[in-house]
């Protein structure tokens, strides 16, 4: 088994055209728990272990950026109890894992309306970001309180304000500088988007940024997602032809 993984890893590294930026819609925690007759939060807890596996696997391959859809702007609509359990899990995990991530040269950043999270919780994330800001390994980007449409709207508001203040000439606006107003300012677009648990939708994730991203959908539920599953997605990506509208 581990031999099989090593072979796949070697093949990936030999092939060479690694995706720079991989984004993942980590879906299926609830279904994983339901199938075991467990409460949904047990699925989220098991999901954290999958996050650890994938962060490690991405680091080993030398992937530059891993964006994980951790909590959507729309996820606030879930039962209050589930929302607070997810938040608690998120902050506890960040606190517990940050030194290990730091030691592994991981740089933690966030994407989304972080300012809407409670101050003491936000503080944990800000400290984590500060602690790892000079690291040069994997960029681990947590999409948190993230919604693609809100992101575009927020960008439009920023732009409108700058135009009104005379700081920006509307005719100077193009795709490149528009992207600078998005939460992901400075990050290249994802090359590969993985969605687990079989759902064939974008769910308001990185709407602007995924216009030419390769999609990979697997039926594996997120808590069951292994390093091998991750490598299989990367291998699939490496064997595709990207065209960007050309022939
Ligand atoms: C993804 O798993 C985790 C979050 C959205 C926070 P779900 O909780 O959406 O799991 P399913 O889709 O109900 O199985
Ligand atoms: C997307 O999954 C959000 C995260 C993975 C954090 P959802 O489970 O919320 O998406 P829908 O409801 O299936 O579209
Ligand atoms: Mg879901």
Short mmCIF file of C-alpha atoms and ligand atoms in Angstrom, two decimals:
data_model
loop_
_atom_site.label_atom_id
_atom_site.label_comp_id
_atom_site.label_asym_id
_atom_site.label_seq_id
_atom_site.Cartn_x
_atom_site.Cartn_y
_atom_site.Cartn_z
CA UNK A 1 0.00 0.00 0.00
CA UNK A 2 2.60 2.54 1.08
CA UNK A 3 4.75 1.30 -1.77
CA UNK A 4 1.94 2.18 -4.16
CA UNK A 5 1.79 5.71 -2.74
CA UNK A 6 5.54 6.12 -3.07
CA UNK A 7 5.37 5.04 -6.72
CA UNK A 8 2.61 7.54 -7.43
CA UNK A 9 4.53 10.28 -5.63
CA UNK A 10 7.67 9.51 -7.63
CA UNK A 11 5.70 9.58 -10.88
CA UNK A 12 4.19 12.96 -9.95
CA UNK A 13 7.55 14.45 -9.09
CA UNK A 14 9.10 13.06 -12.27
CA UNK A 15 6.28 14.43 -14.43
CA UNK A 16 7.02 17.91 -13.21
CA UNK A 17 4.08 20.18 -14.13
CA UNK A 18 2.76 20.44 -10.60
CA UNK A 19 -0.18 22.73 -9.97
CA UNK A 20 1.06 25.85 -8.18
CA UNK A 21 -2.21 26.45 -6.39
CA UNK A 22 -4.61 23.69 -5.33
CA UNK A 23 -7.99 24.56 -3.82
CA UNK A 24 -10.26 22.07 -2.07
CA UNK A 25 -13.96 22.11 -1.24
CA UNK A 26 -13.77 19.77 1.73
CA UNK A 27 -17.26 18.31 1.62
CA UNK A 28 -18.97 15.29 3.14
CA UNK A 29 -18.25 15.54 6.85
CA UNK A 30 -21.93 15.37 7.74
CA UNK A 31 -22.60 12.34 5.52
CA UNK A 32 -19.54 10.56 6.91
CA UNK A 33 -20.92 10.99 10.43
CA UNK A 34 -24.46 10.07 9.45
CA UNK A 35 -23.31 6.79 7.93
CA UNK A 36 -21.74 5.93 11.25
CA UNK A 37 -24.74 7.02 13.28
CA UNK A 38 -22.67 9.83 14.80
CA UNK A 39 -23.49 13.53 15.29
CA UNK A 40 -22.37 15.82 12.43
CA UNK A 41 -19.65 17.37 14.55
CA UNK A 42 -17.91 13.97 14.74
CA UNK A 43 -17.59 14.27 10.97
CA UNK A 44 -16.01 17.70 11.27
CA UNK A 45 -13.56 16.34 13.83
CA UNK A 46 -12.60 13.50 11.53
CA UNK A 47 -12.29 16.11 8.78
CA UNK A 48 -9.53 17.87 10.72
CA UNK A 49 -7.43 14.70 10.50
CA UNK A 50 -7.87 14.70 6.73
CA UNK A 51 -6.69 18.32 6.68
CA UNK A 52 -3.51 17.27 8.46
CA UNK A 53 -2.90 14.46 5.96
CA UNK A 54 -3.41 16.69 2.95
CA UNK A 55 -1.33 19.60 4.28
CA UNK A 56 1.50 17.15 4.84
CA UNK A 57 1.09 15.56 1.41
CA UNK A 58 0.99 18.95 -0.32
CA UNK A 59 4.12 20.04 1.54
CA UNK A 60 5.93 16.87 0.53
CA UNK A 61 5.18 17.43 -3.14
CA UNK A 62 6.31 21.03 -2.96
CA UNK A 63 2.92 22.54 -3.87
CA UNK A 64 3.10 26.31 -3.33
CA UNK A 65 -0.44 27.15 -2.25
CA UNK A 66 -3.23 25.07 -0.74
CA UNK A 67 -6.57 26.83 -0.27
CA UNK A 68 -9.08 24.99 1.89
CA UNK A 69 -12.75 25.95 1.94
CA UNK A 70 -13.18 25.80 5.68
CA UNK A 71 -16.35 27.77 6.37
CA UNK A 72 -18.56 29.54 3.88
CA UNK A 73 -20.48 32.75 4.26
CA UNK A 74 -23.59 30.60 3.75
CA UNK A 75 -22.63 28.07 6.43
CA UNK A 76 -23.90 30.52 9.10
CA UNK A 77 -27.35 29.31 8.06
CA UNK A 78 -26.68 25.93 9.68
CA UNK A 79 -28.06 25.13 13.15
CA UNK A 80 -26.43 27.35 15.77
CA UNK A 81 -25.04 24.38 17.61
CA UNK A 82 -23.21 23.07 14.55
CA UNK A 83 -21.83 26.51 13.69
CA UNK A 84 -20.38 27.05 17.14
CA UNK A 85 -18.96 23.53 17.26
CA UNK A 86 -17.21 24.10 13.90
CA UNK A 87 -15.83 27.45 15.08
CA UNK A 88 -14.59 25.93 18.33
CA UNK A 89 -12.91 23.14 16.40
CA UNK A 90 -11.29 25.61 14.05
CA UNK A 91 -9.78 27.77 16.77
CA UNK A 92 -8.70 24.86 18.93
CA UNK A 93 -7.04 23.19 15.96
CA UNK A 94 -5.26 26.39 14.91
CA UNK A 95 -3.97 26.91 18.44
CA UNK A 96 -2.84 23.31 18.79
CA UNK A 97 -1.22 22.93 15.37
CA UNK A 98 0.38 26.32 14.77
CA UNK A 99 3.79 25.48 16.23
CA UNK A 100 3.97 22.29 14.21
CA UNK A 101 2.96 24.16 11.04
CA UNK A 102 5.52 26.83 11.80
CA UNK A 103 8.21 24.20 12.33
CA UNK A 104 7.32 22.76 8.92
CA UNK A 105 7.83 26.17 7.30
CA UNK A 106 4.09 26.53 6.49
CA UNK A 107 2.76 30.05 6.09
CA UNK A 108 -0.84 30.38 7.24
CA UNK A 109 -3.10 32.98 5.66
CA UNK A 110 -6.86 33.48 5.49
CA UNK A 111 -9.30 34.53 2.81
CA UNK A 112 -12.76 35.84 3.65
CA UNK A 113 -14.48 38.30 5.96
CA UNK A 114 -12.30 37.59 8.96
CA UNK A 115 -13.33 40.91 10.52
CA UNK A 116 -16.80 39.47 11.15
CA UNK A 117 -15.50 36.73 13.44
CA UNK A 118 -15.49 37.34 17.17
CA UNK A 119 -12.46 39.45 18.28
CA UNK A 120 -10.84 36.91 20.56
CA UNK A 121 -11.18 34.22 17.91
CA UNK A 122 -9.88 36.50 15.21
CA UNK A 123 -6.92 37.10 17.45
CA UNK A 124 -5.91 33.43 17.31
CA UNK A 125 -5.87 33.54 13.53
CA UNK A 126 -3.99 36.82 13.44
CA UNK A 127 -1.36 35.48 15.82
CA UNK A 128 -1.00 32.37 13.67
CA UNK A 129 -0.58 34.51 10.59
CA UNK A 130 1.95 36.74 12.31
CA UNK A 131 3.93 33.77 13.66
CA UNK A 132 4.26 32.14 10.23
CA UNK A 133 4.48 35.20 7.98
CA UNK A 134 8.17 34.77 7.09
CA UNK A 135 7.90 31.06 6.33
CA UNK A 136 8.82 30.09 2.79
CA UNK A 137 7.20 26.65 2.42
CA UNK A 138 3.58 25.78 1.67
CA UNK A 139 1.11 28.66 1.87
CA UNK A 140 -1.92 27.29 3.69
CA UNK A 141 -4.85 29.52 2.89
CA UNK A 142 -7.99 29.00 4.96
CA UNK A 143 -11.12 30.30 3.23
CA UNK A 144 -13.14 31.36 6.22
CA UNK A 145 -16.45 33.17 6.29
CA UNK A 146 -15.84 33.18 2.57
CA UNK A 147 -18.41 33.73 -0.16
CA UNK A 148 -17.54 34.33 -3.80
CA UNK A 149 -20.32 36.80 -4.52
CA UNK A 150 -19.65 38.80 -1.35
CA UNK A 151 -16.00 38.92 -2.35
CA UNK A 152 -16.83 40.38 -5.76
CA UNK A 153 -19.29 42.84 -4.23
CA UNK A 154 -16.73 43.94 -1.64
CA UNK A 155 -14.21 44.48 -4.45
CA UNK A 156 -16.72 46.57 -6.41
CA UNK A 157 -17.40 48.71 -3.34
CA UNK A 158 -13.68 49.32 -2.77
CA UNK A 159 -13.25 50.28 -6.41
CA UNK A 160 -16.27 52.60 -6.41
CA UNK A 161 -14.90 54.35 -3.33
CA UNK A 162 -11.47 54.83 -4.94
CA UNK A 163 -13.03 56.20 -8.10
CA UNK A 164 -15.13 58.61 -6.06
CA UNK A 165 -12.06 59.78 -4.16
CA UNK A 166 -10.23 60.30 -7.45
CA UNK A 167 -7.65 57.62 -6.62
CA UNK A 168 -8.59 55.39 -9.53
CA UNK A 169 -9.56 56.18 -13.10
CA UNK A 170 -12.36 53.78 -14.06
CA UNK A 171 -10.83 53.30 -17.52
CA UNK A 172 -7.66 51.94 -15.94
CA UNK A 173 -9.55 49.00 -14.51
CA UNK A 174 -8.66 45.65 -16.06
CA UNK A 175 -8.75 41.97 -15.05
CA UNK A 176 -5.35 42.14 -13.45
CA UNK A 177 -5.92 45.11 -11.19
CA UNK A 178 -9.51 44.10 -10.45
CA UNK A 179 -8.11 40.90 -8.90
CA UNK A 180 -6.09 43.01 -6.47
CA UNK A 181 -9.33 44.13 -4.81
CA UNK A 182 -10.39 40.57 -4.09
CA UNK A 183 -9.72 38.86 -0.74
CA UNK A 184 -7.14 36.73 -2.56
CA UNK A 185 -5.12 39.79 -3.57
CA UNK A 186 -1.69 38.63 -4.65
CA UNK A 187 -2.45 34.93 -4.93
CA UNK A 188 -2.36 33.28 -8.35
CA UNK A 189 -5.63 31.61 -9.44
CA UNK A 190 -6.04 27.95 -8.48
CA UNK A 191 -4.80 25.52 -11.12
CA UNK A 192 -6.78 22.65 -9.66
CA UNK A 193 -10.00 22.56 -7.64
CA UNK A 194 -10.84 19.33 -5.85
CA UNK A 195 -14.32 18.71 -4.44
CA UNK A 196 -14.93 15.67 -2.29
CA UNK A 197 -18.14 13.71 -1.69
CA UNK A 198 -19.40 13.84 -5.24
CA UNK A 199 -21.34 17.10 -5.33
CA UNK A 200 -20.99 18.71 -8.76
CA UNK A 201 -21.18 22.39 -7.88
CA UNK A 202 -18.99 25.36 -7.02
CA UNK A 203 -21.04 26.44 -3.97
CA UNK A 204 -19.97 30.10 -4.24
CA UNK A 205 -16.27 29.29 -3.97
CA UNK A 206 -13.63 31.46 -5.71
CA UNK A 207 -16.02 32.50 -8.49
CA UNK A 208 -13.67 34.97 -10.14
CA UNK A 209 -10.51 32.94 -9.59
CA UNK A 210 -11.67 29.58 -10.98
CA UNK A 211 -12.56 30.68 -14.51
CA UNK A 212 -9.87 28.41 -15.98
CA UNK A 213 -9.26 26.08 -13.07
CA UNK A 214 -9.27 22.33 -13.70
CA UNK A 215 -12.01 20.57 -11.72
CA UNK A 216 -11.61 17.23 -10.00
CA UNK A 217 -14.59 15.69 -8.27
CA UNK A 218 -14.29 12.54 -6.20
CA UNK A 219 -16.95 10.56 -4.35
CA UNK A 220 -14.65 10.08 -1.36
CA UNK A 221 -16.07 11.82 1.70
CA UNK A 222 -13.68 14.39 3.14
CA UNK A 223 -12.93 12.54 6.42
CA UNK A 224 -11.89 9.52 4.33
CA UNK A 225 -9.67 11.55 2.00
CA UNK A 226 -6.06 10.33 2.17
CA UNK A 227 -2.68 11.42 0.86
CA UNK A 228 -3.17 8.82 -1.88
CA UNK A 229 -6.47 10.41 -2.92
CA UNK A 230 -4.71 13.76 -3.05
CA UNK A 231 -1.89 12.37 -5.16
CA UNK A 232 -4.42 10.78 -7.53
CA UNK A 233 -6.04 14.17 -8.08
CA UNK A 234 -2.65 15.77 -8.77
CA UNK A 235 -1.74 12.98 -11.19
CA UNK A 236 -5.04 13.41 -13.01
CA UNK A 237 -4.35 17.13 -13.32
CA UNK A 238 -0.84 16.54 -14.64
CA UNK A 239 -2.23 14.44 -17.46
CA UNK A 240 -4.70 17.02 -18.73
CA UNK A 241 -4.33 19.56 -21.47
CA UNK A 242 -5.12 23.13 -20.45
CA UNK A 243 -6.09 25.42 -23.30
CA UNK A 244 -7.26 28.76 -21.89
CA UNK A 245 -9.44 29.31 -24.93
CA UNK A 246 -6.67 28.59 -27.41
CA UNK A 247 -6.48 25.61 -29.80
C1 LIG B 1 -18.16 20.12 4.82
O1 LIG B 1 -18.94 19.03 5.19
C2 LIG B 1 -17.76 20.97 6.01
C3 LIG B 1 -18.38 22.29 6.06
C4 LIG B 1 -19.21 22.77 5.19
C5 LIG B 1 -18.02 23.13 7.20
P1 LIG B 1 -20.53 19.15 5.33
O2 LIG B 1 -20.83 19.50 6.74
O3 LIG B 1 -21.07 20.06 4.31
O4 LIG B 1 -20.94 17.66 5.04
P2 LIG B 1 -22.24 17.15 4.24
O5 LIG B 1 -22.22 17.83 2.91
O6 LIG B 1 -23.43 17.52 5.06
O7 LIG B 1 -22.03 15.68 4.13
C1 LIG B 2 -19.11 24.15 0.78
O1 LIG B 2 -19.78 23.03 1.19
C2 LIG B 2 -18.51 24.87 1.96
C3 LIG B 2 -17.37 24.22 2.62
C4 LIG B 2 -16.84 23.09 2.25
C5 LIG B 2 -16.80 24.93 3.74
P1 LIG B 2 -21.34 23.04 1.54
O2 LIG B 2 -21.67 21.68 2.01
O3 LIG B 2 -21.65 24.16 2.45
O4 LIG B 2 -22.01 23.33 0.12
P2 LIG B 2 -23.44 22.94 -0.43
O5 LIG B 2 -24.43 23.35 0.60
O6 LIG B 2 -23.42 21.46 -0.64
O7 LIG B 2 -23.57 23.66 -1.72
MG1 LIG B 3 -21.74 19.74 2.41
#
